[in-house]
Structures are given as structure tokens and as C-alpha cells.
């Protein structure tokens, strides 16, 4: 699949993705990409965030490719329960946080847990770091296994955001381009 054949939904996490973040850069370079805007970035409410993602999936006119980072991963997964999966061609998940971890800060992020553990009916890829302060590599392995996702080991890369030196993130762009090229439009059910 080419980027122009998809509605690429950029789903940022807690506090949004700033101007130097790879999600913002990708959004500006991919004509078919659009950010899912949330009303409140610094005090996320699970129901509100999930509803916004579900609305954007429903509004899509082409096959949907989800590109979620951090709390955006959790939000996207929960949104599938509302929006369904019929329009989803694939999902590219980066740095999924462990929202069941009592040590996570701020504490209200735990309201986004737990992750559903159902196998995803579309191709998905998880990029995870071995020293992400918001989610262990073992956590990423467990959800990748449950969802049937390909897991990409990003080494010791922190939270894979601009603060950890992943503003441009050319390696991520190459992995995404390869992932996208292997996707096919979802088949109608029934």
C-alpha cells in the first residue's frame, strides 16, 4: 500500500507530540496523514480520547493506518472496541506504556489500562525500547504476543520521542515505509 492510498491517523500520547517529535514530522511529510486532536492533552480522560480516535476511524474514506505513540497506543487499542476493525489496514505502535504499572506517573494514566489482549485482525508492528521509562521491553513482548504483532527491538532508545533524541527518527521512518508497503486494504466482511 502507498501512503496516498491510506488515511494515516497520527495518534499522539500524553501532552501531545511537539514540533520536533517524529509524529509531527511524519504528519507534515505525509499528505494523507492527520493528527487525532484531543481536547485536553495534559489531563487525558480515557473515554474522551477513545471517542475521538473512534470518530476519526469512522470518518476515514480510505483504509486506515494507525500510527500511535505511547498513551496513543492504549487509546487506539481501546478505540477499536467502539469503531470496529473493518476499516483498519494496519497499526504501527511505538513505545506502548505499561498503564497497569502502579509506578507510572502521572497516576491518572492508569485509568487507560488494562490493555485488551485480543489478537488483532490486521497487521501490526510494535517498536519498543529496552530502557523506556514508561514501559518495559517485557511488557511490549507480552502485548505483541497477545496481539499477534511483529515486535521491533529499538535497543536502548528511551521513550522514542524527541527528548530521547528521536525527533527525525530516520530508522523509524524506514521501518514504517517497509511496513506500509506490505499492507493491503482490508477485505469487506460478509
CSV table of C-alpha atoms in Angstrom, one decimal:
chain,number,residue,atom,x,y,z
A,1,UNK,CA,0.0,0.0,0.0
A,2,UNK,CA,1.2,3.5,-0.7
A,3,UNK,CA,0.7,6.3,1.8
A,4,UNK,CA,-1.6,8.1,-0.7
A,5,UNK,CA,-3.9,5.0,-0.6
A,6,UNK,CA,-4.5,5.3,3.2
A,7,UNK,CA,-5.9,7.6,5.8
A,8,UNK,CA,-2.9,7.7,8.2
A,9,UNK,CA,-4.1,8.6,11.7
A,10,UNK,CA,-1.3,10.1,13.9
A,11,UNK,CA,-2.3,9.3,17.5
A,12,UNK,CA,0.0,11.1,20.0
A,13,UNK,CA,0.2,10.3,23.7
A,14,UNK,CA,0.2,12.3,26.9
A,15,UNK,CA,0.8,16.1,26.3
A,16,UNK,CA,0.7,15.6,22.5
A,17,UNK,CA,3.7,15.4,20.2
A,18,UNK,CA,5.6,18.6,19.9
A,19,UNK,CA,7.2,20.3,16.8
A,20,UNK,CA,10.4,18.2,17.0
A,21,UNK,CA,8.6,14.8,17.6
A,22,UNK,CA,8.8,12.2,14.8
A,23,UNK,CA,5.0,12.1,14.7
A,24,UNK,CA,4.8,15.8,13.9
A,25,UNK,CA,7.5,15.5,11.3
A,26,UNK,CA,5.8,12.5,9.6
A,27,UNK,CA,2.4,14.3,9.7
A,28,UNK,CA,4.0,17.2,7.8
A,29,UNK,CA,5.6,14.9,5.2
A,30,UNK,CA,2.7,12.5,4.5
A,31,UNK,CA,-0.1,14.2,2.7
A,32,UNK,CA,-2.6,11.6,3.7
A,33,UNK,CA,-1.7,11.8,7.5
A,34,UNK,CA,-3.7,13.7,10.0
A,35,UNK,CA,-3.4,14.0,13.8
A,36,UNK,CA,-6.2,13.0,16.1
A,37,UNK,CA,-6.6,16.1,18.2
A,38,UNK,CA,-7.7,15.8,21.8
A,39,UNK,CA,-9.5,18.5,23.8
A,40,UNK,CA,-7.2,18.1,26.8
A,41,UNK,CA,-3.7,16.9,26.2
A,42,UNK,CA,-2.3,17.3,29.7
A,43,UNK,CA,-5.3,15.7,31.6
A,44,UNK,CA,-6.4,12.9,29.4
A,45,UNK,CA,-9.7,11.2,30.0
A,46,UNK,CA,-9.9,7.7,28.6
A,47,UNK,CA,-13.5,7.9,27.4
A,48,UNK,CA,-12.9,11.2,25.6
A,49,UNK,CA,-9.6,10.2,24.0
A,50,UNK,CA,-11.0,6.9,22.9
A,51,UNK,CA,-14.1,8.5,21.4
A,52,UNK,CA,-12.0,11.0,19.4
A,53,UNK,CA,-10.0,8.2,17.8
A,54,UNK,CA,-13.1,6.1,17.1
A,55,UNK,CA,-14.7,9.2,15.4
A,56,UNK,CA,-11.6,9.7,13.2
A,57,UNK,CA,-11.6,6.0,12.2
A,58,UNK,CA,-15.3,6.2,11.3
A,59,UNK,CA,-14.7,9.4,9.3
A,60,UNK,CA,-12.0,7.8,7.2
A,61,UNK,CA,-12.7,7.4,3.5
A,62,UNK,CA,-9.7,5.2,2.7
A,63,UNK,CA,-8.2,2.2,4.6
A,64,UNK,CA,-6.8,3.4,7.9
A,65,UNK,CA,-3.3,3.0,9.2
A,66,UNK,CA,-2.9,3.8,12.8
A,67,UNK,CA,0.4,5.5,13.9
A,68,UNK,CA,0.3,5.7,17.7
A,69,UNK,CA,2.9,6.7,20.2
A,70,UNK,CA,2.9,6.0,24.0
A,71,UNK,CA,-0.6,6.7,25.5
A,72,UNK,CA,-1.8,6.9,21.9
A,73,UNK,CA,-1.2,3.1,21.6
A,74,UNK,CA,-3.5,2.4,24.6
A,75,UNK,CA,-6.1,4.9,23.2
A,76,UNK,CA,-6.1,3.3,19.8
A,77,UNK,CA,-6.5,-0.2,21.1
A,78,UNK,CA,-9.5,0.8,23.2
A,79,UNK,CA,-11.0,2.8,20.3
A,80,UNK,CA,-11.2,-0.4,18.2
A,81,UNK,CA,-13.9,-1.7,20.6
A,82,UNK,CA,-16.1,1.3,19.5
A,83,UNK,CA,-15.0,1.8,15.9
A,84,UNK,CA,-14.6,-1.8,14.9
A,85,UNK,CA,-11.7,-3.0,12.8
A,86,UNK,CA,-13.3,-3.2,9.4
A,87,UNK,CA,-11.5,0.0,8.1
A,88,UNK,CA,-8.1,-0.8,9.6
A,89,UNK,CA,-5.3,-1.9,7.2
A,90,UNK,CA,-2.6,-1.9,9.8
A,91,UNK,CA,-1.2,-0.4,13.0
A,92,UNK,CA,2.3,1.0,13.8
A,93,UNK,CA,2.6,1.2,17.6
A,94,UNK,CA,5.6,2.9,19.2
A,95,UNK,CA,6.6,2.8,22.9
A,96,UNK,CA,3.5,1.3,24.5
A,97,UNK,CA,3.4,2.4,28.1
A,98,UNK,CA,2.6,-0.1,30.9
A,99,UNK,CA,-0.6,1.6,32.2
A,100,UNK,CA,-1.1,-1.2,34.7
A,101,UNK,CA,2.2,-0.3,36.5
A,102,UNK,CA,1.5,1.4,39.8
A,103,UNK,CA,4.7,3.4,39.4
A,104,UNK,CA,3.5,5.2,36.3
A,105,UNK,CA,3.3,9.0,36.6
A,106,UNK,CA,1.1,10.8,36.4
A,107,UNK,CA,-1.1,8.3,38.2
A,108,UNK,CA,-4.3,9.1,36.2
A,109,UNK,CA,-2.7,7.4,33.2
A,110,UNK,CA,-3.5,4.1,34.9
A,111,UNK,CA,-7.2,4.8,34.0
A,112,UNK,CA,-6.2,3.9,30.4
A,113,UNK,CA,-5.5,0.3,31.5
A,114,UNK,CA,-5.6,-2.6,31.1
A,115,UNK,CA,-4.8,-3.3,27.5
A,116,UNK,CA,-7.2,-5.6,25.7
A,117,UNK,CA,-5.4,-8.8,24.9
A,118,UNK,CA,-7.4,-10.0,21.9
A,119,UNK,CA,-5.5,-10.9,18.7
A,120,UNK,CA,-5.7,-8.1,16.2
A,121,UNK,CA,-7.3,-9.0,12.8
A,122,UNK,CA,-4.9,-6.8,10.8
A,123,UNK,CA,-1.1,-6.5,10.6
A,124,UNK,CA,0.5,-4.6,13.4
A,125,UNK,CA,4.0,-3.7,14.5
A,126,UNK,CA,5.3,-2.6,17.9
A,127,UNK,CA,8.6,-0.7,18.2
A,128,UNK,CA,9.9,-0.9,21.8
A,129,UNK,CA,12.9,0.3,23.6
A,130,UNK,CA,14.8,-1.7,26.3
A,131,UNK,CA,15.1,1.3,28.6
A,132,UNK,CA,11.7,3.0,28.1
A,133,UNK,CA,10.8,4.6,31.5
A,134,UNK,CA,7.1,4.2,30.8
A,135,UNK,CA,7.0,0.5,29.8
A,136,UNK,CA,9.4,-2.4,30.0
A,137,UNK,CA,10.5,-4.4,26.9
A,138,UNK,CA,8.9,-7.5,28.6
A,139,UNK,CA,5.6,-5.6,28.7
A,140,UNK,CA,5.9,-4.8,24.9
A,141,UNK,CA,6.8,-8.5,24.3
A,142,UNK,CA,3.7,-9.7,26.1
A,143,UNK,CA,1.2,-7.4,24.3
A,144,UNK,CA,3.0,-8.1,20.9
A,145,UNK,CA,2.4,-11.8,21.6
A,146,UNK,CA,-1.2,-11.3,22.6
A,147,UNK,CA,-2.0,-9.1,19.6
A,148,UNK,CA,0.0,-11.1,17.0
A,149,UNK,CA,2.2,-8.0,16.4
A,150,UNK,CA,5.7,-8.0,15.0
A,151,UNK,CA,8.0,-6.7,17.7
A,152,UNK,CA,10.9,-4.5,16.7
A,153,UNK,CA,13.7,-4.1,19.3
A,154,UNK,CA,14.9,-0.5,19.3
A,155,UNK,CA,17.7,-1.2,21.7
A,156,UNK,CA,18.3,1.3,24.5
A,157,UNK,CA,16.3,4.2,23.0
A,158,UNK,CA,14.4,5.7,25.9
A,159,UNK,CA,10.8,6.6,25.1
A,160,UNK,CA,11.4,7.0,21.4
A,161,UNK,CA,10.5,10.7,21.4
A,162,UNK,CA,12.3,14.0,20.8
A,163,UNK,CA,13.5,14.0,24.4
A,164,UNK,CA,15.4,10.7,23.8
A,165,UNK,CA,16.8,12.1,20.5
A,166,UNK,CA,14.2,10.6,18.2
A,167,UNK,CA,12.9,13.8,16.5
A,168,UNK,CA,13.7,13.0,12.9
A,169,UNK,CA,14.0,9.2,13.6
A,170,UNK,CA,15.0,8.1,10.1
A,171,UNK,CA,15.2,4.4,11.3
A,172,UNK,CA,11.6,4.6,12.3
A,173,UNK,CA,10.6,6.2,9.0
A,174,UNK,CA,12.3,3.3,7.1
A,175,UNK,CA,10.6,0.7,9.3
A,176,UNK,CA,7.2,2.4,8.8
A,177,UNK,CA,7.8,2.7,5.0
A,178,UNK,CA,8.5,-1.0,4.7
A,179,UNK,CA,5.5,-1.9,7.0
A,180,UNK,CA,3.2,0.3,4.9
A,181,UNK,CA,4.4,-1.2,1.6
A,182,UNK,CA,3.4,-4.7,2.8
A,183,UNK,CA,-0.2,-3.7,3.8
A,184,UNK,CA,-3.2,-4.5,1.8
A,185,UNK,CA,-6.7,-2.8,2.0
A,186,UNK,CA,-9.0,-4.6,4.5
A,187,UNK,CA,-11.4,-7.0,2.9
A,188,UNK,CA,-15.1,-6.4,3.4
A,189,UNK,CA,-16.7,-8.7,5.8
A,190,UNK,CA,-19.6,-10.9,4.7
